[in-house]
Tab-separated table of C-alpha atoms in Angstrom:
chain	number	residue	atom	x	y	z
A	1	UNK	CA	3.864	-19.876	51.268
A	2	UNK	CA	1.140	-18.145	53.745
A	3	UNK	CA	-2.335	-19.414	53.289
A	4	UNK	CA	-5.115	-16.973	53.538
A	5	UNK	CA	-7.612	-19.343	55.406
A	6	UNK	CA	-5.863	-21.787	57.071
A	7	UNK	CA	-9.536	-23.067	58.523
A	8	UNK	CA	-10.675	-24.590	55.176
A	9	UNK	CA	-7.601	-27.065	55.206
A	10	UNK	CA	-7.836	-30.522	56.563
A	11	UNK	CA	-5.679	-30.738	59.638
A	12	UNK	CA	-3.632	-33.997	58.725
A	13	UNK	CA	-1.926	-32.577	55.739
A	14	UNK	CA	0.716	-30.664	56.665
A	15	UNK	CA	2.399	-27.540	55.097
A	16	UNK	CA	4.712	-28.061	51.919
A	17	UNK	CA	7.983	-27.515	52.829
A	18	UNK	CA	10.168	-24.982	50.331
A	19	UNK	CA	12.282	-27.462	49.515
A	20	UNK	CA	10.223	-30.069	48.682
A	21	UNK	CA	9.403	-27.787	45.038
A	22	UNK	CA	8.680	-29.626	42.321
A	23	UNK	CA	12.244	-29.215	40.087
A	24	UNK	CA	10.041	-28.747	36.752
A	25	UNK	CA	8.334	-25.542	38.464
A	26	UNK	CA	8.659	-22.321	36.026
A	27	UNK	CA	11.234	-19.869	36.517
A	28	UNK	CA	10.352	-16.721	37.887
A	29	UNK	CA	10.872	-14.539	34.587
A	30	UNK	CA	8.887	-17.465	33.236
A	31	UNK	CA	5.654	-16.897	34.951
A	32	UNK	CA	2.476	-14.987	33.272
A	33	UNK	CA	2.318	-11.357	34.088
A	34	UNK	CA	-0.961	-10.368	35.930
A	35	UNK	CA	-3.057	-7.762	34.628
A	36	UNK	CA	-2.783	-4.494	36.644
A	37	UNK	CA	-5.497	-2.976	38.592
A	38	UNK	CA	-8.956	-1.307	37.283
A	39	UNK	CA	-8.407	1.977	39.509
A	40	UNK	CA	-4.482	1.970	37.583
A	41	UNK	CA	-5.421	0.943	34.432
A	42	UNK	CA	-8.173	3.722	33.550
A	43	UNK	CA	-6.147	7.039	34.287
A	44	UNK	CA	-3.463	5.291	32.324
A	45	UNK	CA	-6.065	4.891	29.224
A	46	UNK	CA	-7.848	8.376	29.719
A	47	UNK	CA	-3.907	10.098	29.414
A	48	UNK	CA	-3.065	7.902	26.576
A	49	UNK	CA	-5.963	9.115	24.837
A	50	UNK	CA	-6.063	12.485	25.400
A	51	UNK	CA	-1.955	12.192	23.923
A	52	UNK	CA	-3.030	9.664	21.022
A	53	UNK	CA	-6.348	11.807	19.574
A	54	UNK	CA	-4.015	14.697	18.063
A	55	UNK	CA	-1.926	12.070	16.372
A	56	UNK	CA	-5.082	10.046	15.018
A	57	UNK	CA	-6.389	13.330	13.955
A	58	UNK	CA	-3.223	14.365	12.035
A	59	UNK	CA	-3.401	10.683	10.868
A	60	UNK	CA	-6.049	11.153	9.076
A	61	UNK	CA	-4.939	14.227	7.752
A	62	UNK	CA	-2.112	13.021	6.354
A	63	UNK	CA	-3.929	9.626	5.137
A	64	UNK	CA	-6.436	12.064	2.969
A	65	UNK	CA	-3.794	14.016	1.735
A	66	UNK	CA	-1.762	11.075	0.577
A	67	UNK	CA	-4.532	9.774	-1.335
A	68	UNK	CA	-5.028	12.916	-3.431
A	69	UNK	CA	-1.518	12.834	-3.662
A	70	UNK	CA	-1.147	9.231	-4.922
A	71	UNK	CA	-3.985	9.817	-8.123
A	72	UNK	CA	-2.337	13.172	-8.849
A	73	UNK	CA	1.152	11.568	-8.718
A	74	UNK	CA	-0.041	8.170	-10.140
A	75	UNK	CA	-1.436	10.405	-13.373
A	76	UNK	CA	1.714	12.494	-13.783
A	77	UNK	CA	3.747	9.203	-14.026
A	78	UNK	CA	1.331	7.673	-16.227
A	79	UNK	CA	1.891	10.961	-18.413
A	80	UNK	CA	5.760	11.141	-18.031
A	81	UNK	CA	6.167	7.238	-18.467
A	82	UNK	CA	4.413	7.796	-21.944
A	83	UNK	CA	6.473	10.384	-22.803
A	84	UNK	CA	10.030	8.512	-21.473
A	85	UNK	CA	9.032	5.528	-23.643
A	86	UNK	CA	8.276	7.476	-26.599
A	87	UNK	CA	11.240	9.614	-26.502
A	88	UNK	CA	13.905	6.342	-25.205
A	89	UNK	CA	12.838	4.144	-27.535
A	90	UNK	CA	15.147	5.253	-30.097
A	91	UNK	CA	17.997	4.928	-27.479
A	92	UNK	CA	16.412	1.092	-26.617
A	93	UNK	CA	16.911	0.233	-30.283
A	94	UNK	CA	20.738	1.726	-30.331
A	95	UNK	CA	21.219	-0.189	-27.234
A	96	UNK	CA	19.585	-3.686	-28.365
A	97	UNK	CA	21.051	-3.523	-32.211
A	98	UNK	CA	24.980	-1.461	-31.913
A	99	UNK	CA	26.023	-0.991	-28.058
A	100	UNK	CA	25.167	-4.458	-26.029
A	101	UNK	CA	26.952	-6.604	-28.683
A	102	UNK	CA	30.123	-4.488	-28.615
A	103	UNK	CA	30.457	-3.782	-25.048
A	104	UNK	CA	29.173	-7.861	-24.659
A	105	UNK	CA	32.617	-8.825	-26.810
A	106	UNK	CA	34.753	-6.449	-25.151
A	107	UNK	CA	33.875	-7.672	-21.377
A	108	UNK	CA	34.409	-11.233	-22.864
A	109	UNK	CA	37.777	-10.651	-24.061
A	110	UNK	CA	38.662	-8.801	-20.902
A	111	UNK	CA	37.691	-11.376	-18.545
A	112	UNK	CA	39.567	-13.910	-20.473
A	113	UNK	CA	42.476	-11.814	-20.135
A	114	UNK	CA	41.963	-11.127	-16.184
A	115	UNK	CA	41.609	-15.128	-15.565
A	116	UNK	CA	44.840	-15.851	-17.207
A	117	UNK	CA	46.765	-13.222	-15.598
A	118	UNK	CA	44.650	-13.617	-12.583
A	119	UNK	CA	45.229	-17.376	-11.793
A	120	UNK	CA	49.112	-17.370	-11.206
A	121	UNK	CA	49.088	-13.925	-8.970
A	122	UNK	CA	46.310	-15.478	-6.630
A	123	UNK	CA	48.461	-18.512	-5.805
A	124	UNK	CA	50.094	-16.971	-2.665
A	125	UNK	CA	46.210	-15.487	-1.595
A	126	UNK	CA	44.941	-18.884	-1.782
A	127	UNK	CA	47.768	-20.433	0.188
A	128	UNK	CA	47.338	-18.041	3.046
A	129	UNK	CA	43.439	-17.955	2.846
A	130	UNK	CA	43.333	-21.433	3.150
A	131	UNK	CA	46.190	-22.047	6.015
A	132	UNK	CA	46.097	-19.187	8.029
A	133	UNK	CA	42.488	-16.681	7.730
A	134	UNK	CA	40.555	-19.532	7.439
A	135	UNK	CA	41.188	-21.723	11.029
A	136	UNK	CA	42.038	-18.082	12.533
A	137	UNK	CA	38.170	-17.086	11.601
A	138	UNK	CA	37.210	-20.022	12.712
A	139	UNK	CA	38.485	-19.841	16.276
A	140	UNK	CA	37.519	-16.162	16.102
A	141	UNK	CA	33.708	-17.179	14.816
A	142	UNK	CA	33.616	-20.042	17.617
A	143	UNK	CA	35.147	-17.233	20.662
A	144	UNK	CA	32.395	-14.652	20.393
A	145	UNK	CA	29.618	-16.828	19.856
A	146	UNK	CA	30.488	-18.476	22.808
A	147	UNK	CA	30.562	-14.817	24.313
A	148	UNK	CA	27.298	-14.315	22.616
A	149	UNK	CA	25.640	-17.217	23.947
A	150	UNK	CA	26.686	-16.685	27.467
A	151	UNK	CA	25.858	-12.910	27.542
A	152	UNK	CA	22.400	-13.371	25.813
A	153	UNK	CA	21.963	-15.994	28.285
A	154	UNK	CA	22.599	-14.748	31.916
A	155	UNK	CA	22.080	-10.982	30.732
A	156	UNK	CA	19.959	-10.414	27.662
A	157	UNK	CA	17.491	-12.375	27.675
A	158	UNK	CA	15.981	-11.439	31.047
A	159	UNK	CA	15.945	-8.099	30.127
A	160	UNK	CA	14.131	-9.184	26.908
A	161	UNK	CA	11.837	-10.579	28.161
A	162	UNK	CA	10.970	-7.472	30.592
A	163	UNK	CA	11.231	-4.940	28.057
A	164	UNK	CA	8.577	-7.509	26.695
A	165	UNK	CA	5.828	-7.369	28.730
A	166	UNK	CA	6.419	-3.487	29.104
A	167	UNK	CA	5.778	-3.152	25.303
A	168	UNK	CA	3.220	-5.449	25.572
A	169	UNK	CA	1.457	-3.419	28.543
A	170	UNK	CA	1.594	0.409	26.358
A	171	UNK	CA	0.825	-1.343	22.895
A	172	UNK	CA	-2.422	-2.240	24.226
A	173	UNK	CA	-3.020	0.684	26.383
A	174	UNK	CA	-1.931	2.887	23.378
A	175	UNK	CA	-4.314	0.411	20.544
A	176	UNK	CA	-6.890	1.115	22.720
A	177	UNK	CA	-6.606	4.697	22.552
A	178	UNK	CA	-6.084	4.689	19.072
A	179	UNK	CA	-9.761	2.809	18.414
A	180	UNK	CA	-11.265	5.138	20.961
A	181	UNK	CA	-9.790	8.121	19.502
A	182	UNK	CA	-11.144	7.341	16.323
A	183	UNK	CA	-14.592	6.651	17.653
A	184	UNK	CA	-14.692	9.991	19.061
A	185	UNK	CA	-13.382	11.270	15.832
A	186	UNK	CA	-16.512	9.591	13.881
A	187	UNK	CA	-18.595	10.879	16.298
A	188	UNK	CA	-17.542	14.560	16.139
A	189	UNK	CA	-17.636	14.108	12.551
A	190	UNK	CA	-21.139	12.673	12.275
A	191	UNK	CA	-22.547	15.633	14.554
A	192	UNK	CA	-20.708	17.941	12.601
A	193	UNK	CA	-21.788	16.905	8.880
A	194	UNK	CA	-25.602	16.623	10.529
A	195	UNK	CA	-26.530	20.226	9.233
A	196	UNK	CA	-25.318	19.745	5.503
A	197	UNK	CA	-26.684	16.443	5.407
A	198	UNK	CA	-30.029	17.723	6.323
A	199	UNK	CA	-29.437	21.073	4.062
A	200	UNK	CA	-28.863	18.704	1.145
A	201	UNK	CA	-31.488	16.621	1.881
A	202	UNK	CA	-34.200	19.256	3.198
A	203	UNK	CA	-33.555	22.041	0.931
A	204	UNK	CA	-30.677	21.403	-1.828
A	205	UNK	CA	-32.386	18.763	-3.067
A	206	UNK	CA	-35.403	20.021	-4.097
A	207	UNK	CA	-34.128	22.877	-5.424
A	208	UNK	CA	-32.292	20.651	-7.259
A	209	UNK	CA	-34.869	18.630	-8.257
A	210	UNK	CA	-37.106	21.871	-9.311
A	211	UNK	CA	-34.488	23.116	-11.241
A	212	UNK	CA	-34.470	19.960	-13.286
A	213	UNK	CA	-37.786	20.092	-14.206
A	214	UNK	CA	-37.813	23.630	-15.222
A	215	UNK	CA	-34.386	23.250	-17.594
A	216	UNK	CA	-36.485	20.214	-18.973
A	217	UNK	CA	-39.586	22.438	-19.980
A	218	UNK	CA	-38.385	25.394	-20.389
A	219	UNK	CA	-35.383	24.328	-22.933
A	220	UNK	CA	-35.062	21.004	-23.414
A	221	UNK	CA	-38.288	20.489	-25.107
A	222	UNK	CA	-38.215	23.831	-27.005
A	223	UNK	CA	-34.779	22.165	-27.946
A	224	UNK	CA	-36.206	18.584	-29.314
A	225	UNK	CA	-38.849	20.498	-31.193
A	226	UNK	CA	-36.537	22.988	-32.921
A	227	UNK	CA	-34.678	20.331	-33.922
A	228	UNK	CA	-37.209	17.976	-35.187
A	229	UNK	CA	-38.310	20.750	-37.122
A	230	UNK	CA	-35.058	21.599	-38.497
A	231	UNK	CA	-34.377	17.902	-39.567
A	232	UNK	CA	-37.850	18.378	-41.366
A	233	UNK	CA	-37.174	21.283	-43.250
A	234	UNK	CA	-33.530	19.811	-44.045
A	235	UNK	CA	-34.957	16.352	-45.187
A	236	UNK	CA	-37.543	17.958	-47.368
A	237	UNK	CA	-35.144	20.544	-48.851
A	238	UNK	CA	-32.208	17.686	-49.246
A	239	UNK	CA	-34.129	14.651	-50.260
A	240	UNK	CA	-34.791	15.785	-53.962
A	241	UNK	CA	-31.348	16.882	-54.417
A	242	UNK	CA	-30.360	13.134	-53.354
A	243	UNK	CA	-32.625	11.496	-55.410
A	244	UNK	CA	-31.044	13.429	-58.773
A	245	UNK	CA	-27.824	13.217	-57.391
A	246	UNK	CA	-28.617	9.636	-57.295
A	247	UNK	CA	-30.115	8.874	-61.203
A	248	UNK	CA	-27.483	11.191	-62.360
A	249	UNK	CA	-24.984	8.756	-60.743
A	250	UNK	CA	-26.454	5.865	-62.112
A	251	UNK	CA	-27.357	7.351	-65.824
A	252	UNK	CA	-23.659	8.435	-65.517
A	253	UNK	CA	-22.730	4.825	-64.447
A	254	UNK	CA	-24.335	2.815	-67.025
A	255	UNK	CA	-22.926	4.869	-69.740
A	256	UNK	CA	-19.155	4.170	-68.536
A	257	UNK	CA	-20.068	0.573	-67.914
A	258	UNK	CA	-21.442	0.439	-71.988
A	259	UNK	CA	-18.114	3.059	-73.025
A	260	UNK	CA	-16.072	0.113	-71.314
A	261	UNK	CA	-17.713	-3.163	-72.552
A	262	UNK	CA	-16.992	-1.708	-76.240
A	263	UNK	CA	-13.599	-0.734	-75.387
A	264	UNK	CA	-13.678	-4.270	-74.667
């Protein structure tokens, strides 16, 4: 082990040895990965993100596009689960009420019939399951995970453990391109959407707003006051019709009320 200034140490203590190493020292593939370099790390962000901000963009494509998809598709099977239950309930009832019970008794009868004859032509099966298959896949189960264990071991797990922190290394160079990519894509988005926003806002909105106001004097009120007058002229028309209608009820009422009490 070299020691980059050798002035700062005391001169009694002397050098470790390499075989004076503490046995409880971490293996090799055991130690913690250092970070690479600044000057490495950046060109390796700037081409992930010029490879990753297509693929967010068609992300998002396809994430607006599914969600259209999923109310138009959620409505159709709404409509055609409606339509399934109404036509298959008449095929639920056959079902419930005629088929289930027969095809119930049948199975029952057959599997009482398949035990009997099953149980005396398994007797040989059982005798060589039991004897022979079963020790042999034991030994057999014992042999390759021994194998297993030894391979995964010596050979595996290093390589694990590599392919590991290589993963590690592009899933965060690639996350960070993905959040990057999508703050450029908010960005673009917000300068782009700056000129209808204000168009709405500026001009579309009054209009708007003007519009209103004319729709609500110019018909609206004519509208109410038609009406009112309408309802006036009907009322006045109407009401003396109602009010005969109504003695004419009640004159007619009171003589089948005194036709029925003498009946009586």
């Amino acid at each position: 082990m070299t020691v980059p200034f050798p002035s700062y140490e005391p001169p009694e203590q002397p050098h470790p040895e390499p075989a004076a190493q503490s046995p409880a020292a971490p293996h090799p593939a055991e130690r913690p990965q250092t970070e690479p370099a600044g000057w490495l790390l950046w060109p390796v962000r700037a081409v992930a993100l010029v490879v990753v901000l297509p693929v967010r963009l068609v992300w998002e494509a396809l994430c607006a596009v599914g969600r259209v998809l999923d109310r138009v598709l959620a409505a159709l099977g709404r409509l055609l689960g409606g339509v399934l239950r109404l036509l298959g309930a008449p095929f639920a009832w056959l079902w419930r009420s005629a088929l289930r019970p027969v095809l119930a008794a049948i199975g029952t009868v057959l599997w009482a019939v398949a035990t009997f004859l099953g149980r005396g032509a398994a007797w040989p099966f059982v005798t060589l399951w039991r004897l022979v298959l079963v020790p042999l896949g034991a030994l057999l189960v014992s042999a390759v995970a021994l194998v297993f264990m030894t391979l995964w071991r010596w050979l595996l797990a290093p390589v694990v453990r590599a392919l590991g922190g290589v993963l590690a290394a592009v899933w965060s160079v690639v996350t960070w391109a993905w959040h990057a990519a999508g703050r450029v894509l908010r960005f673009v988005g917000r300068v782009l959407a700056w000129p209808f926003v204000q168009l709405y806002r500026h001009v579309l909105t009054p209009i708007g707003h003007a519009l209103r106001a004319v729709w609500r004097a110019v018909v609206v009120a004519p509208a109410r006051m038609v009406r009112r007058a309408v309802r006036a002229v009907v009322d006045g028309v109407l009401s003396p019709v109602r009010r005969a209608s109504a003695a004419v009820r009640s004159q007619v009422s009171g003589v089948l009320r005194t036709l029925t009490g003498r009946t009586r």
